PDB file of C-alpha atoms in Angstrom:
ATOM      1  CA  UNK U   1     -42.506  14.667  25.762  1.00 47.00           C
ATOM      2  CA  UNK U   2     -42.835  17.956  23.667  1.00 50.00           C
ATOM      3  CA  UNK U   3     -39.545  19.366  25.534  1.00 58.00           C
ATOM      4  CA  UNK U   4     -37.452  16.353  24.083  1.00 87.00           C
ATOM      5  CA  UNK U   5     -35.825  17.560  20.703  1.00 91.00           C
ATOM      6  CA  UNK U   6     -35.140  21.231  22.155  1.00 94.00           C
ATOM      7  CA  UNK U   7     -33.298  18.794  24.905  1.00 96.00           C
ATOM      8  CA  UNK U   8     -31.382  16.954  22.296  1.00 94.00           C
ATOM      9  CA  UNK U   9     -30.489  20.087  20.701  1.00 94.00           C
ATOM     10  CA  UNK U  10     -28.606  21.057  23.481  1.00 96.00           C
ATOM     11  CA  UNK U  11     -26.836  17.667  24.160  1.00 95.00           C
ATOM     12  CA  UNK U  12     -25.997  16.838  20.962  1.00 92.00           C
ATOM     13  CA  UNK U  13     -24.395  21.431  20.822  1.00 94.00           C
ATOM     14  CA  UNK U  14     -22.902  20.236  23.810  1.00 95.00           C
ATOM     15  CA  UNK U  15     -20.898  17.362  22.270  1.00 91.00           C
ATOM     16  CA  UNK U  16     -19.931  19.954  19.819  1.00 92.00           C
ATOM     17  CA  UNK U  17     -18.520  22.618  22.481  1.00 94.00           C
ATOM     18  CA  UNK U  18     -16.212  19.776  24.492  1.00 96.00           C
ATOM     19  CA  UNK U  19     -13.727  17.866  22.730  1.00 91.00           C
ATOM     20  CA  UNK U  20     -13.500  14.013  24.089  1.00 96.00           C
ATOM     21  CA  UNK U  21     -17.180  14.209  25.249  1.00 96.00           C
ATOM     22  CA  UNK U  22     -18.113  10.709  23.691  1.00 96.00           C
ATOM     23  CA  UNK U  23     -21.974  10.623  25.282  1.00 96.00           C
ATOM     24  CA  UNK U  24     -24.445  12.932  27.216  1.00 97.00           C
ATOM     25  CA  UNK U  25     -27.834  11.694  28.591  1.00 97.00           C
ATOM     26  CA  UNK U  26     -30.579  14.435  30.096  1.00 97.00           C
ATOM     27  CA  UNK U  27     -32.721  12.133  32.651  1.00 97.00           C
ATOM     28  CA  UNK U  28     -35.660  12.330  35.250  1.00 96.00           C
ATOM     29  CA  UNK U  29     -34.294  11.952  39.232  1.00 95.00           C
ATOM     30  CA  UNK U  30     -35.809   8.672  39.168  1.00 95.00           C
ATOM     31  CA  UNK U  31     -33.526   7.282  36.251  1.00 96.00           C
ATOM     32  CA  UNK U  32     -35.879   7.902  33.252  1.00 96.00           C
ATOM     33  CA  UNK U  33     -34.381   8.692  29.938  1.00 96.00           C
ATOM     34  CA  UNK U  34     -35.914  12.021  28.695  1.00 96.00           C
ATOM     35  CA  UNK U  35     -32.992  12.805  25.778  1.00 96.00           C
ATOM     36  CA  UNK U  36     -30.144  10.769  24.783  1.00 95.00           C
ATOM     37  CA  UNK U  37     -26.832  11.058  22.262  1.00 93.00           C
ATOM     38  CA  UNK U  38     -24.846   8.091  23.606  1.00 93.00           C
ATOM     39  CA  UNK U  39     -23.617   6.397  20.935  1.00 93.00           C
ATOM     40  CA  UNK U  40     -22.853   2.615  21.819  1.00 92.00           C
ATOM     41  CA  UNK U  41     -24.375   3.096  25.912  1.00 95.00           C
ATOM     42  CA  UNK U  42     -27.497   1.640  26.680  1.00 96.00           C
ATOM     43  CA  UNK U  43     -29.232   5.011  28.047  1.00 96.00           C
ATOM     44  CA  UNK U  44     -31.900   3.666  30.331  1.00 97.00           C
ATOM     45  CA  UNK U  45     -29.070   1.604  32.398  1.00 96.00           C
ATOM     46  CA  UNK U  46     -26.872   4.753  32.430  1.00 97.00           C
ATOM     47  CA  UNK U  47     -30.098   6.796  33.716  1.00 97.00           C
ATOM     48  CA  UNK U  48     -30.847   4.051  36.162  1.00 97.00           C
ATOM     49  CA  UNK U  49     -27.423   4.034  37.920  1.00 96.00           C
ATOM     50  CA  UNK U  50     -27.600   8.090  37.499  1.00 96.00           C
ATOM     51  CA  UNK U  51     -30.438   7.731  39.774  1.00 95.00           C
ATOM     52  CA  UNK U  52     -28.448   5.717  42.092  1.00 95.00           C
ATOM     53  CA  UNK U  53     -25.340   7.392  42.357  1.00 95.00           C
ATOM     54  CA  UNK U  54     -27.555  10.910  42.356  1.00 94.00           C
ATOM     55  CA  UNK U  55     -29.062   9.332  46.083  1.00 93.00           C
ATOM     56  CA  UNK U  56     -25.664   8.550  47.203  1.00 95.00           C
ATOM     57  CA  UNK U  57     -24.493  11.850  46.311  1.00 95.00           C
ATOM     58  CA  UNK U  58     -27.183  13.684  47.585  1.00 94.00           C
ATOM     59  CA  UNK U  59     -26.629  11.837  51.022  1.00 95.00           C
ATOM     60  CA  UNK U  60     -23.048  12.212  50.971  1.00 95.00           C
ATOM     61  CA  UNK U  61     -23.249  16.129  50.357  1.00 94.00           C
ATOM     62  CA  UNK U  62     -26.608  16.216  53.212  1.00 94.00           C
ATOM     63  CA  UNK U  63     -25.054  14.261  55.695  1.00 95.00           C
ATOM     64  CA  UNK U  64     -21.253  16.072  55.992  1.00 96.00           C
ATOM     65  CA  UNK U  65     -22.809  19.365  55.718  1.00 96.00           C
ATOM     66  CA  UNK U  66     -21.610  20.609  52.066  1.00 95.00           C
ATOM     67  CA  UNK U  67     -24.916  21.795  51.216  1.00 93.00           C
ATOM     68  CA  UNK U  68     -27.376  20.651  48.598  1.00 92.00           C
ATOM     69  CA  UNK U  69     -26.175  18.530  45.294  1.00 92.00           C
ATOM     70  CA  UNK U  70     -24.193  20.214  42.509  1.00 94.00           C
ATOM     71  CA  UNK U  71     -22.680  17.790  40.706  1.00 96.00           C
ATOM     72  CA  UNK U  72     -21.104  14.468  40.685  1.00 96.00           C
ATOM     73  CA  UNK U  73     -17.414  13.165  39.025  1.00 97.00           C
ATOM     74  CA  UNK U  74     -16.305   9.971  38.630  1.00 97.00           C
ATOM     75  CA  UNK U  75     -12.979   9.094  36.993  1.00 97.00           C
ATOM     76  CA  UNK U  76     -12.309   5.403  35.591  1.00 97.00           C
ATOM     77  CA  UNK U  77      -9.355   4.517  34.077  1.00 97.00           C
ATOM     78  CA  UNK U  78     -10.610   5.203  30.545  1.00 96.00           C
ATOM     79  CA  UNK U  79     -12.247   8.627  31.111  1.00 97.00           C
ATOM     80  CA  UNK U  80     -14.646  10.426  33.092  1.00 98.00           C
ATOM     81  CA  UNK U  81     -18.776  10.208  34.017  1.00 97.00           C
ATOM     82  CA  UNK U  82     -19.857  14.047  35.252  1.00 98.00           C
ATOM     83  CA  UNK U  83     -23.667  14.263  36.767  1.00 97.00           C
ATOM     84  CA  UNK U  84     -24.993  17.965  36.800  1.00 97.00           C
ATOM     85  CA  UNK U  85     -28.603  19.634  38.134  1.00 95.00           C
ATOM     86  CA  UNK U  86     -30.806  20.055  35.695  1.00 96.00           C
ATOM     87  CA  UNK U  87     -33.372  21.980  37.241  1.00 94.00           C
ATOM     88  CA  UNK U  88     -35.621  20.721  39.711  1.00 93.00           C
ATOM     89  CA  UNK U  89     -36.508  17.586  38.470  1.00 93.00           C
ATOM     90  CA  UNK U  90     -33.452  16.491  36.086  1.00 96.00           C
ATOM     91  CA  UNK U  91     -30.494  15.558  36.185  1.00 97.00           C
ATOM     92  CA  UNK U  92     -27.355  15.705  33.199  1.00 97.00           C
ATOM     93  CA  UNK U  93     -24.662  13.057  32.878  1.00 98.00           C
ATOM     94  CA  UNK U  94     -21.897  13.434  30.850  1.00 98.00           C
ATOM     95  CA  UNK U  95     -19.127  11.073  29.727  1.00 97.00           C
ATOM     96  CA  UNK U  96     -16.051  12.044  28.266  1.00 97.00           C
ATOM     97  CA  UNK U  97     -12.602  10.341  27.458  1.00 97.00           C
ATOM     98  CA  UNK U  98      -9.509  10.666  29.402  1.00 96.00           C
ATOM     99  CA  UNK U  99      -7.834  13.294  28.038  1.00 95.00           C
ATOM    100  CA  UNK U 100     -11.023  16.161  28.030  1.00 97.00           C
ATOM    101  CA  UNK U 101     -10.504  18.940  30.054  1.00 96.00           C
ATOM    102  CA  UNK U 102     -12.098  18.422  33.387  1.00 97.00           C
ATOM    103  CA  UNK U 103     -12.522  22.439  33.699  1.00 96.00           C
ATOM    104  CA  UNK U 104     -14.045  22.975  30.275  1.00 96.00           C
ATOM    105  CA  UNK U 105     -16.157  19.872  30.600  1.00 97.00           C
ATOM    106  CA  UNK U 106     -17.482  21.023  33.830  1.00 97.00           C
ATOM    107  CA  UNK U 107     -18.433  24.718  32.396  1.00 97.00           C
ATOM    108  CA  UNK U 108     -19.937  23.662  29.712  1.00 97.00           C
ATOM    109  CA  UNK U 109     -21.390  20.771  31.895  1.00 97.00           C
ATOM    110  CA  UNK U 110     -22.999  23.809  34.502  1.00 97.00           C
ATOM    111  CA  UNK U 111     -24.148  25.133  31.441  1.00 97.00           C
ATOM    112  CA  UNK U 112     -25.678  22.849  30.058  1.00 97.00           C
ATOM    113  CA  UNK U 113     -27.577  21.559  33.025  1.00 97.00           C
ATOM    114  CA  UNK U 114     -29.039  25.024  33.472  1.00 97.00           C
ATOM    115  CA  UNK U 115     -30.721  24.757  30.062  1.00 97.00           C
ATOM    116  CA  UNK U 116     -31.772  21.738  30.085  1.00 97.00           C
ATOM    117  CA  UNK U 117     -33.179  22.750  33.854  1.00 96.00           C
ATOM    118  CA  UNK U 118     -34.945  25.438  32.355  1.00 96.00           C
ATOM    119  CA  UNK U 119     -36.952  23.685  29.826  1.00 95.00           C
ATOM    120  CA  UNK U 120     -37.967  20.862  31.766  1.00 94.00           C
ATOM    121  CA  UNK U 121     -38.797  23.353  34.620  1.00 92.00           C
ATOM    122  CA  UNK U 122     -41.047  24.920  32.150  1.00 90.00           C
ATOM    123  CA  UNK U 123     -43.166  21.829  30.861  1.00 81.00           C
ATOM    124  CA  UNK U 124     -46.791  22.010  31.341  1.00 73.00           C
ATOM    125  CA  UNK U 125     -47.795  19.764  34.641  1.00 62.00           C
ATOM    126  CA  UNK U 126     -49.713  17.533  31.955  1.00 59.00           C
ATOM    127  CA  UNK U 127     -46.251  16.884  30.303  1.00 58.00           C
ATOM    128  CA  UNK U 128     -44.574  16.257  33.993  1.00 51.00           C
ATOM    129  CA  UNK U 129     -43.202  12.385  34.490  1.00 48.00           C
ATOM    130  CA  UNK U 130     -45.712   9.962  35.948  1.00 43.00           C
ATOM    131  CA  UNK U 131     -43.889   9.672  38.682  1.00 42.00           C
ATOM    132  CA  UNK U 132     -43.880  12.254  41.459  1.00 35.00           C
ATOM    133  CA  UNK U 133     -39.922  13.247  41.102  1.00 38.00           C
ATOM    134  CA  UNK U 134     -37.762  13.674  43.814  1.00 40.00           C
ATOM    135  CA  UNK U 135     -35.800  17.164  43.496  1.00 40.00           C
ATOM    136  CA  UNK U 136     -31.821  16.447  43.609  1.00 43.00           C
ATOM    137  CA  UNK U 137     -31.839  19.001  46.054  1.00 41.00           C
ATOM    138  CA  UNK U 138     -34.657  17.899  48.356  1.00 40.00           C
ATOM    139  CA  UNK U 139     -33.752  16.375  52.264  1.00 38.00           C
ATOM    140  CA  UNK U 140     -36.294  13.559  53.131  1.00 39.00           C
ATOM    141  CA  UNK U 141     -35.940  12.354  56.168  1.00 38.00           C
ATOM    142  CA  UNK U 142     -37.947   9.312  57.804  1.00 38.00           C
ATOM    143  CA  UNK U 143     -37.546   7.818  61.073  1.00 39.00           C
ATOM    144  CA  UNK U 144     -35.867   4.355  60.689  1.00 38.00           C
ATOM    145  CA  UNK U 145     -36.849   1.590  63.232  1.00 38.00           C
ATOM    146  CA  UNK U 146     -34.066  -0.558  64.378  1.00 39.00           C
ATOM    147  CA  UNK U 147     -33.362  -3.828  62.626  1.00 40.00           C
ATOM    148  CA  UNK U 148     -33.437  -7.055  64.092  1.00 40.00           C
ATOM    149  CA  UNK U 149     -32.043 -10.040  63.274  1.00 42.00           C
ATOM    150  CA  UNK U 150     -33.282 -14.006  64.636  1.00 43.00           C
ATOM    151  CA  UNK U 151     -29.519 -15.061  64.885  1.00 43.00           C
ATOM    152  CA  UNK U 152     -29.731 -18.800  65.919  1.00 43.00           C
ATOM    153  CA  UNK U 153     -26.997 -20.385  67.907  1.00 43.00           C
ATOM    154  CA  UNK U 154     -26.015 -23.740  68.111  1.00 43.00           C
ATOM    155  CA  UNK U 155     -24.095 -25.676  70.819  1.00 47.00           C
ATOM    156  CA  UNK U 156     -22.000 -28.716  69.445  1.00 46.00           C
ATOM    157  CA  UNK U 157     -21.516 -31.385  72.417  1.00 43.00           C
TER     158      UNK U 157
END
């Protein structure tokens, strides 16, 4: 992907800009790896599960009415994982240790994400994933036909 080392020039200027950022991953919507700098992470698991939790979230935010995705925080005991938009068809994950600051690591997080956006945004549709991506942003709905289940019973005598 001809986009890929402008990419990692921003993640890796990133890591430079926020103190305690340990790792930062730029990645399809569908959980592929398009620029990494995260140093002892395996980055196609941690773009896989950004895929995930980037459905939940975009559910969660859809379903109670808060509008379309911005951005994602999770806080473990050790530090922090912070998704961002990256355009239309990207996403921008972040980790960080515990004691970054959450409001610096989320402007230069924004930032970032708007960059990246930008140059993947402007890739030539030859250069595009293989797979049609889903937009972070986009509401798919499909009707969803009741479940059944063949529950047996038994009758002891």
């Amino acid at each position: 992907m001809a986009a890929e080392p402008e990419i990692l020039d921003e993640l890796r200027r990133l890591r430079s800009r926020v103190p305690h950022l340990t790792g930062a991953l730029a990645a399809s919507v569908d959980g592929l790896v398009i620029a990494q700098d995260t140093p002892g992470v395996e980055p196609e698991g941690m773009a896989a599960l950004t895929a995930a939790a980037l459905g939940v979230a975009v559910r969660l935010a859809d379903s109670t009415g808060q509008g379309d995705f911005r951005e994602l925080l999770v806080r473990g005991a050790y530090g922090y994982v912070s998704t961002y938009t990256a355009g239309r068809s990207a996403v921008l994950t972040l980790l960080a240790q515990d004691g970054v600051s959450v409001g610096r690591l989320h402007l230069e997080g924004r930032r970032a994400g708007t960059r990246i956006g930008e140059i993947v945004d402007a890739r030539p549709p030859d250069e595009a994933p293989a797979k049609p991506a889903r937009t972070p942003t986009a509401r798919t709905r499909t009707a969803r036909t009741p479940r059944t289940t063949n529950a047996r019973t038994s009758t002891e005598s």
